């Protein structure tokens, strides 16, 4: 998939101002500095298998996400807290779909949340993004077994 797909997840709670809208989009090199910042969190480092100590590490990590997406084996998305009226925002987390392939009846979802965004419903809202979205020319419908 060469085209960027942006998925929007609504605000949490009943008040429109209670939390920002979320944007989900494929990882890109502009995310490198923000990745270095969020990976300073010891809890995140404990639960992820990646090492992102500097912008060179972050660039390699993003390149790996792009390769996996092109190969159709993993589809990673940056989760951003949207800036009103734009397709930009502050990095709040990441979501990845693994094992989504034609003929495969299931896939695994992984996620993480940046320390500044925890406790605000970012992960559940990101996972509730529109249920049908294109991945490398195939439409995969989300079905969650929890």
Coordinates of N, CA, C and O in Angstrom, one line a residue:
X1 N 0.8 -1.2 0.0 CA 0.0 0.0 0.0 C 0.9 1.2 0.0 O 1.6 1.5 0.9
X2 N 0.8 2.0 -1.0 CA 1.6 3.2 -1.1 C 0.9 4.4 -0.6 O 1.5 5.4 -0.3
X3 N -0.4 4.4 -0.6 CA -1.2 5.5 -0.2 C -1.3 5.5 1.4 O -1.5 4.5 2.0
X4 N -1.2 6.7 2.0 CA -1.4 6.8 3.4 C -2.9 6.8 3.7 O -3.7 7.5 3.1
X5 N -3.3 5.9 4.6 CA -4.7 5.9 5.1 C -4.7 6.4 6.5 O -3.9 6.0 7.3
X6 N -5.6 7.4 6.7 CA -5.7 7.9 8.1 C -7.1 7.5 8.6 O -8.1 7.7 8.0
X7 N -7.0 6.8 9.7 CA -8.2 6.4 10.4 C -8.5 7.3 11.6 O -7.6 7.7 12.3
X8 N -9.7 7.7 11.8 CA -10.0 8.6 12.9 C -10.8 7.8 14.0 O -11.7 7.1 13.7
X9 N -10.4 8.0 15.2 CA -11.2 7.4 16.4 C -11.7 8.6 17.1 O -11.0 9.6 17.4
X10 N -13.0 8.5 17.6 CA -13.6 9.6 18.2 C -13.0 10.0 19.6 O -12.1 9.4 20.1
X11 N -13.7 11.0 20.2 CA -13.3 11.4 21.5 C -13.8 10.5 22.5 O -14.9 9.8 22.3
X12 N -13.2 10.4 23.7 CA -13.7 9.6 24.8 C -14.7 10.4 25.6 O -14.6 11.6 25.7
X13 N -15.6 9.7 26.2 CA -16.5 10.3 27.2 C -17.7 11.0 26.4 O -17.7 11.1 25.2
X14 N -18.6 11.6 27.2 CA -19.7 12.2 26.6 C -19.5 13.7 26.3 O -20.2 14.3 25.5
X15 N -18.4 14.3 26.9 CA -18.1 15.7 26.6 C -17.1 15.7 25.4 O -16.1 15.1 25.4
X16 N -17.5 16.5 24.4 CA -16.6 16.6 23.3 C -15.2 17.1 23.6 O -14.2 16.7 22.9
X17 N -15.0 17.8 24.7 CA -13.6 18.3 25.0 C -12.9 17.4 26.0 O -11.8 17.7 26.4
X18 N -13.5 16.3 26.3 CA -12.8 15.4 27.4 C -11.6 14.8 26.9 O -10.7 14.5 27.7
X19 N -11.4 14.6 25.6 CA -10.2 14.0 25.1 C -10.1 14.3 23.6 O -11.1 14.5 22.9
X20 N -8.9 14.4 23.1 CA -8.7 14.7 21.7 C -9.1 13.5 20.8 O -9.0 12.4 21.2
X21 N -9.5 13.9 19.6 CA -9.7 12.9 18.5 C -8.4 12.2 18.3 O -7.3 12.8 18.4
X22 N -8.4 10.9 17.9 CA -7.2 10.2 17.6 C -7.1 10.0 16.1 O -8.1 9.8 15.4
X23 N -5.8 10.0 15.6 CA -5.6 9.7 14.2 C -4.7 8.5 14.2 O -3.7 8.4 15.0
X24 N -5.0 7.5 13.3 CA -4.1 6.4 13.1 C -3.6 6.4 11.7 O -4.4 6.6 10.7
X25 N -2.3 6.4 11.5 CA -1.7 6.4 10.2 C -0.4 5.6 10.2 O 0.2 5.3 11.2
X26 N 0.0 5.1 9.0 CA 1.3 4.4 9.0 C 2.4 5.2 9.5 O 2.4 6.4 9.4
X27 N 3.4 4.5 10.1 CA 4.6 5.2 10.6 C 5.3 5.8 9.5 O 5.4 5.3 8.4
X28 N 6.0 7.0 9.8 CA 6.8 7.6 8.8 C 8.0 8.2 9.5 O 8.1 8.3 10.8
X29 N 9.0 8.7 8.7 CA 10.3 9.2 9.3 C 10.1 10.4 10.2 O 10.8 10.6 11.1
X30 N 9.0 11.2 9.9 CA 8.8 12.3 10.8 C 8.5 11.9 12.2 O 8.5 12.7 13.1
X31 N 8.2 10.6 12.5 CA 7.9 10.2 13.8 C 9.2 9.9 14.7 O 9.1 9.6 15.8
X32 N 10.3 9.9 14.0 CA 11.6 9.5 14.7 C 11.8 10.2 16.0 O 12.1 9.6 17.1
X33 N 11.8 11.5 16.1 CA 12.0 12.3 17.3 C 11.0 11.9 18.4 O 11.4 11.7 19.6
X34 N 9.8 11.8 18.0 CA 8.7 11.5 19.0 C 8.9 10.0 19.5 O 8.7 9.8 20.7
X35 N 9.3 9.1 18.7 CA 9.6 7.8 19.1 C 10.7 7.7 20.2 O 10.6 7.0 21.2
X36 N 11.8 8.5 19.9 CA 12.9 8.5 20.9 C 12.4 9.0 22.2 O 12.7 8.5 23.3
X37 N 11.5 10.1 22.2 CA 11.0 10.6 23.5 C 10.1 9.6 24.2 O 10.3 9.4 25.4
X38 N 9.2 8.9 23.5 CA 8.3 8.0 24.2 C 9.0 6.8 24.7 O 8.7 6.2 25.7
X39 N 10.1 6.4 24.0 CA 10.9 5.2 24.4 C 11.8 5.4 25.6 O 12.4 4.5 26.0
X40 N 11.8 6.6 26.1 CA 12.5 6.9 27.3 C 11.8 6.4 28.5 O 12.4 6.3 29.6
X41 N 10.5 6.0 28.4 CA 9.7 5.5 29.4 C 10.1 4.0 29.8 O 10.1 3.1 28.9
X42 N 10.6 3.8 31.0 CA 11.0 2.4 31.4 C 10.0 1.4 31.2 O 10.2 0.2 30.9
X43 N 8.7 1.7 31.5 CA 7.6 0.7 31.4 C 7.4 0.3 29.9 O 7.2 -0.9 29.7
X44 N 7.5 1.3 29.0 CA 7.4 0.9 27.6 C 8.5 0.0 27.2 O 8.3 -1.0 26.5
X45 N 9.7 0.4 27.6 CA 10.9 -0.4 27.2 C 10.8 -1.8 27.7 O 11.2 -2.8 27.1
X46 N 10.2 -2.0 28.9 CA 10.1 -3.3 29.5 C 9.2 -4.2 28.7 O 9.4 -5.4 28.6
X47 N 8.1 -3.7 28.1 CA 7.1 -4.5 27.4 C 7.3 -4.6 25.9 O 6.6 -5.3 25.3
X48 N 8.2 -3.8 25.4 CA 8.4 -3.9 23.9 C 9.8 -4.5 23.7 O 10.7 -4.4 24.5
X49 N 9.9 -5.2 22.6 CA 11.2 -5.8 22.2 C 12.2 -4.9 21.5 O 13.2 -5.3 21.1
X50 N 11.8 -3.7 21.3 CA 12.6 -2.7 20.5 C 13.5 -1.9 21.3 O 13.1 -1.5 22.4
X51 N 14.6 -1.5 20.8 CA 15.5 -0.5 21.4 C 15.5 0.7 20.5 O 15.8 0.7 19.4
X52 N 15.0 1.8 21.1 CA 15.0 3.1 20.4 C 15.6 4.1 21.3 O 15.0 4.8 22.1
X53 N 17.0 4.2 21.2 CA 17.7 5.2 22.1 C 18.0 6.5 21.5 O 18.3 7.5 22.2
X54 N 18.0 6.6 20.2 CA 18.3 7.8 19.5 C 17.6 7.8 18.1 O 16.9 6.9 17.8
X55 N 17.8 8.9 17.4 CA 17.1 9.0 16.1 C 17.5 8.0 15.1 O 16.7 7.6 14.2
X56 N 18.8 7.5 15.1 CA 19.2 6.5 14.2 C 18.4 5.2 14.5 O 18.0 4.5 13.6
X57 N 18.3 4.8 15.8 CA 17.5 3.7 16.1 C 16.0 3.8 15.7 O 15.4 2.9 15.2
X58 N 15.5 5.0 15.9 CA 14.1 5.3 15.5 C 13.9 5.2 14.0 O 12.9 4.6 13.5
X59 N 14.9 5.7 13.2 CA 14.8 5.6 11.8 C 14.9 4.1 11.3 O 14.1 3.7 10.5
X60 N 15.7 3.3 12.0 CA 15.7 1.9 11.6 C 14.4 1.2 12.0 O 13.9 0.4 11.2
X61 N 13.8 1.6 13.1 CA 12.5 1.0 13.6 C 11.5 1.4 12.5 O 10.7 0.5 12.1
X62 N 11.4 2.6 12.1 CA 10.4 3.1 11.1 C 10.6 2.3 9.8 O 9.7 1.8 9.2
X63 N 11.9 2.2 9.4 CA 12.2 1.5 8.1 C 11.7 0.0 8.2 O 11.2 -0.5 7.3
X64 N 11.9 -0.6 9.4 CA 11.4 -2.0 9.6 C 9.9 -2.0 9.5 O 9.3 -3.0 8.9
X65 N 9.2 -1.0 10.0 CA 7.7 -1.0 9.9 C 7.3 -0.9 8.5 O 6.4 -1.5 8.0
X66 N 8.0 0.0 7.7 CA 7.7 0.2 6.3 C 8.0 -1.1 5.5 O 7.2 -1.5 4.6
X67 N 9.1 -1.8 5.8 CA 9.4 -3.1 5.1 C 8.3 -4.1 5.4 O 7.8 -4.8 4.5
X68 N 7.9 -4.3 6.7 CA 6.9 -5.2 7.0 C 5.6 -4.9 6.4 O 4.9 -5.8 5.9
X69 N 5.2 -3.7 6.3 CA 4.0 -3.3 5.7 C 4.0 -3.6 4.2 O 3.1 -4.2 3.6
X70 N 5.2 -3.3 3.5 CA 5.3 -3.6 2.1 C 5.3 -5.1 1.8 O 4.7 -5.6 0.8
X71 N 5.8 -5.9 2.8 CA 5.8 -7.4 2.6 C 4.4 -8.0 3.0 O 4.2 -9.1 2.8
X72 N 3.6 -7.2 3.6 CA 2.3 -7.6 4.0 C 2.3 -8.5 5.2 O 1.3 -9.3 5.4
X73 N 3.3 -8.4 6.1 CA 3.3 -9.3 7.3 C 2.9 -8.6 8.6 O 2.5 -9.2 9.5
X74 N 3.1 -7.2 8.6 CA 2.7 -6.4 9.8 C 2.2 -5.1 9.3 O 2.8 -4.5 8.4
X75 N 1.2 -4.6 9.9 CA 0.7 -3.3 9.6 C 0.7 -2.4 10.8 O -0.2 -2.5 11.7
X76 N 1.7 -1.6 11.0 CA 1.8 -0.7 12.1 C 1.3 0.6 11.9 O 1.4 1.2 10.8
X77 N 0.7 1.2 12.9 CA 0.1 2.5 12.8 C 0.5 3.4 14.0 O 0.5 2.9 15.1
X78 N 0.9 4.6 13.7 CA 1.1 5.6 14.8 C -0.3 6.0 15.2 O -1.2 6.2 14.4
X79 N -0.4 6.2 16.5 CA -1.7 6.7 17.1 C -1.3 8.2 17.6 O -0.5 8.3 18.5
X80 N -2.0 9.1 17.0 CA -1.7 10.5 17.3 C -2.9 11.2 18.0 O -4.1 10.9 17.6
X81 N -2.7 12.0 19.0 CA -3.8 12.9 19.5 C -3.8 14.1 18.5 O -2.9 14.8 18.4
X82 N -5.0 14.2 17.8 CA -5.1 15.1 16.7 C -5.0 16.6 17.1 O -5.6 16.9 18.2
X83 N -4.4 17.3 16.3 CA -4.5 18.8 16.4 C -5.7 19.2 15.6 O -5.8 18.7 14.4
X84 N -6.6 20.0 16.1 CA -7.8 20.3 15.4 C -7.6 20.8 14.0 O -6.7 21.6 13.8
X85 N -8.4 20.3 13.1 CA -8.3 20.7 11.7 C -7.1 20.2 10.9 O -6.9 20.7 9.8
X86 N -6.3 19.3 11.4 CA -5.2 18.8 10.7 C -5.1 17.3 10.7 O -5.9 16.7 11.4
X87 N -4.2 16.8 9.9 CA -3.8 15.4 10.0 C -2.5 15.2 10.7 O -1.8 14.3 10.4
X88 N -2.3 16.0 11.7 CA -1.1 15.9 12.5 C -1.5 15.9 14.0 O -2.6 16.1 14.3
X89 N -0.5 15.5 14.8 CA -0.8 15.4 16.2 C 0.4 14.9 17.0 O 1.4 14.6 16.5
X90 N 0.2 14.8 18.3 CA 1.2 14.3 19.3 C 1.1 12.8 19.3 O 0.0 12.3 19.5
X91 N 2.3 12.2 19.3 CA 2.3 10.7 19.3 C 1.8 10.2 20.7 O 2.3 10.7 21.7
X92 N 0.8 9.4 20.6 CA 0.2 8.9 21.9 C 0.3 7.4 22.0 O 0.1 6.9 23.1
X93 N 0.7 6.7 20.9 CA 0.9 5.3 21.0 C 1.1 4.6 19.7 O 1.3 5.3 18.7
X94 N 1.0 3.3 19.7 CA 1.1 2.6 18.4 C 0.2 1.3 18.5 O -0.1 0.8 19.5
X95 N -0.2 1.0 17.3 CA -1.0 -0.2 17.1 C -0.5 -1.0 16.0 O 0.0 -0.4 15.0
X96 N -0.4 -2.3 16.1 CA 0.1 -3.2 15.0 C -0.8 -4.4 14.8 O -1.4 -4.9 15.8
X97 N -1.1 -4.7 13.5 CA -1.8 -5.9 13.2 C -0.8 -6.8 12.6 O -0.1 -6.5 11.6
X98 N -0.7 -8.0 13.2 CA 0.3 -9.0 12.8 C -0.5 -10.3 12.3 O -1.5 -10.7 12.9
X99 N 0.0 -10.9 11.2 CA -0.6 -12.1 10.7 C -1.8 -11.9 9.9 O -2.6 -12.9 9.7
X100 N -2.1 -10.7 9.4 CA -3.3 -10.5 8.6 C -2.9 -10.8 7.1 O -2.2 -10.0 6.5
X101 N -3.3 -11.9 6.7 CA -3.0 -12.3 5.3 C -4.2 -13.0 4.7 O -5.0 -13.6 5.4
X102 N -4.3 -12.9 3.4 CA -5.4 -13.5 2.7 C -5.4 -15.0 3.1 O -4.4 -15.7 3.1
X103 N -6.6 -15.5 3.4 CA -6.7 -16.9 3.8 C -6.5 -17.2 5.3 O -6.8 -18.3 5.8
X104 N -5.9 -16.2 6.0 CA -5.6 -16.4 7.4 C -6.9 -15.9 8.2 O -7.3 -14.8 8.1
X105 N -7.5 -16.8 8.9 CA -8.8 -16.5 9.5 C -8.7 -15.6 10.7 O -9.7 -15.1 11.3
X106 N -7.5 -15.3 11.2 CA -7.3 -14.4 12.4 C -6.0 -13.7 12.3 O -5.1 -14.0 11.5
X107 N -5.9 -12.7 13.1 CA -4.6 -11.9 13.2 C -4.5 -11.5 14.7 O -5.4 -11.5 15.4
X108 N -3.3 -11.0 15.0 CA -3.0 -10.6 16.3 C -2.8 -9.0 16.3 O -2.3 -8.5 15.4
X109 N -3.3 -8.4 17.4 CA -3.2 -7.0 17.5 C -2.3 -6.7 18.7 O -2.5 -7.3 19.8
X110 N -1.4 -5.8 18.5 CA -0.5 -5.3 19.6 C -0.7 -3.8 19.7 O -1.0 -3.2 18.8
X111 N -0.4 -3.3 20.9 CA -0.5 -1.9 21.1 C 0.3 -1.4 22.3 O 0.7 -2.2 23.1
X112 N 0.7 -0.2 22.3 CA 1.3 0.5 23.4 C 0.9 1.9 23.5 O 0.4 2.4 22.5
X113 N 1.0 2.5 24.7 CA 0.5 3.9 24.9 C 1.7 4.6 25.5 O 2.3 4.2 26.4
X114 N 1.9 5.8 25.0 CA 2.9 6.7 25.6 C 2.5 7.1 27.0 O 1.3 7.2 27.3
X115 N 3.5 7.4 27.9 CA 3.2 7.6 29.3 C 2.2 8.8 29.4 O 1.3 8.8 30.3
X116 N 2.4 9.9 28.6 CA 1.5 11.1 28.8 C 0.1 10.8 28.4 O -0.8 11.6 28.7
X117 N -0.2 9.7 27.7 CA -1.5 9.4 27.2 C -2.2 8.3 27.9 O -3.4 8.0 27.6
X118 N -1.5 7.7 28.9 CA -2.1 6.6 29.6 C -3.3 7.0 30.5 O -3.3 8.1 31.0
X119 N -4.2 6.1 30.7 CA -5.4 6.4 31.5 C -6.4 7.3 30.9 O -7.4 7.7 31.6
X120 N -6.3 7.5 29.6 CA -7.3 8.4 29.0 C -8.1 7.7 27.8 O -8.7 8.3 27.0
X121 N -8.0 6.4 27.8 CA -8.7 5.6 26.8 C -8.2 5.6 25.4 O -8.9 5.3 24.5
X122 N -6.9 5.9 25.3 CA -6.3 5.9 24.0 C -6.3 4.6 23.3 O -6.7 4.4 22.2
X123 N -5.8 3.5 24.0 CA -5.7 2.2 23.4 C -7.0 1.7 23.0 O -7.2 1.2 21.9
X124 N -8.0 1.7 23.9 CA -9.3 1.2 23.5 C -9.9 1.9 22.3 O -10.5 1.3 21.4
X125 N -9.8 3.2 22.3 CA -10.3 4.0 21.1 C -9.6 3.7 19.9 O -10.2 3.6 18.8
X126 N -8.2 3.6 20.0 CA -7.5 3.2 18.8 C -7.9 1.9 18.2 O -8.0 1.7 17.0
X127 N -8.2 0.9 19.1 CA -8.6 -0.4 18.7 C -10.0 -0.4 18.1 O -10.4 -1.4 17.5
X128 N -10.8 0.6 18.4 CA -12.1 0.8 17.9 C -12.2 1.6 16.6 O -13.3 2.0 16.2
X129 N -11.1 1.9 16.0 CA -11.1 2.6 14.8 C -12.0 1.9 13.8 O -12.3 0.7 14.0
X130 N -12.4 2.5 12.7 CA -13.3 1.9 11.8 C -13.0 0.4 11.5 O -11.8 0.1 11.3
X131 N -14.0 -0.4 11.5 CA -13.7 -1.9 11.5 C -13.3 -2.4 10.1 O -12.6 -3.4 10.1
X132 N -13.5 -1.7 9.1 CA -13.1 -2.1 7.7 C -12.1 -1.1 7.2 O -12.4 0.0 7.1
X133 N -10.9 -1.6 6.9 CA -9.9 -0.7 6.3 C -9.0 -1.5 5.4 O -8.8 -2.7 5.5
X134 N -8.5 -0.8 4.3 CA -7.7 -1.5 3.3 C -6.3 -1.8 3.8 O -5.7 -0.9 4.3
X135 N -5.8 -2.9 3.5 CA -4.4 -3.3 3.8 C -3.8 -4.0 2.6 O -4.2 -5.1 2.3
X136 N -3.0 -3.3 1.9 CA -2.3 -3.9 0.7 C -3.3 -4.4 -0.3 O -3.2 -5.5 -0.8
X137 N -4.4 -3.7 -0.5 CA -5.4 -4.1 -1.5 C -6.4 -5.1 -1.0 O -7.3 -5.5 -1.8
X138 N -6.3 -5.6 0.2 CA -7.3 -6.5 0.8 C -8.1 -5.7 1.8 O -7.5 -4.9 2.5
X139 N -9.3 -6.0 1.9 CA -10.1 -5.4 3.0 C -10.2 -6.4 4.1 O -10.7 -7.6 3.9
X140 N -9.7 -6.1 5.3 CA -9.8 -7.0 6.4 C -10.8 -6.4 7.4 O -10.8 -5.2 7.7
X141 N -11.7 -7.2 7.8 CA -12.8 -6.8 8.8 C -12.3 -7.2 10.2 O -12.0 -8.4 10.4
X142 N -12.4 -6.3 11.1 CA -12.0 -6.6 12.4 C -13.1 -7.4 13.2 O -14.2 -7.0 13.1
X143 N -12.6 -8.4 13.8 CA -13.5 -9.2 14.7 C -12.7 -9.4 16.0 O -11.6 -10.0 15.9
X144 N -13.1 -8.9 17.1 CA -12.3 -9.1 18.3 C -12.9 -10.2 19.2 O -14.1 -10.2 19.4
X145 N -12.0 -11.1 19.6 CA -12.3 -12.0 20.6 C -11.4 -11.6 21.8 O -10.2 -11.6 21.7
X146 N -12.1 -11.2 22.8 CA -11.3 -10.7 24.0 C -11.5 -11.7 25.1 O -12.5 -12.3 25.4

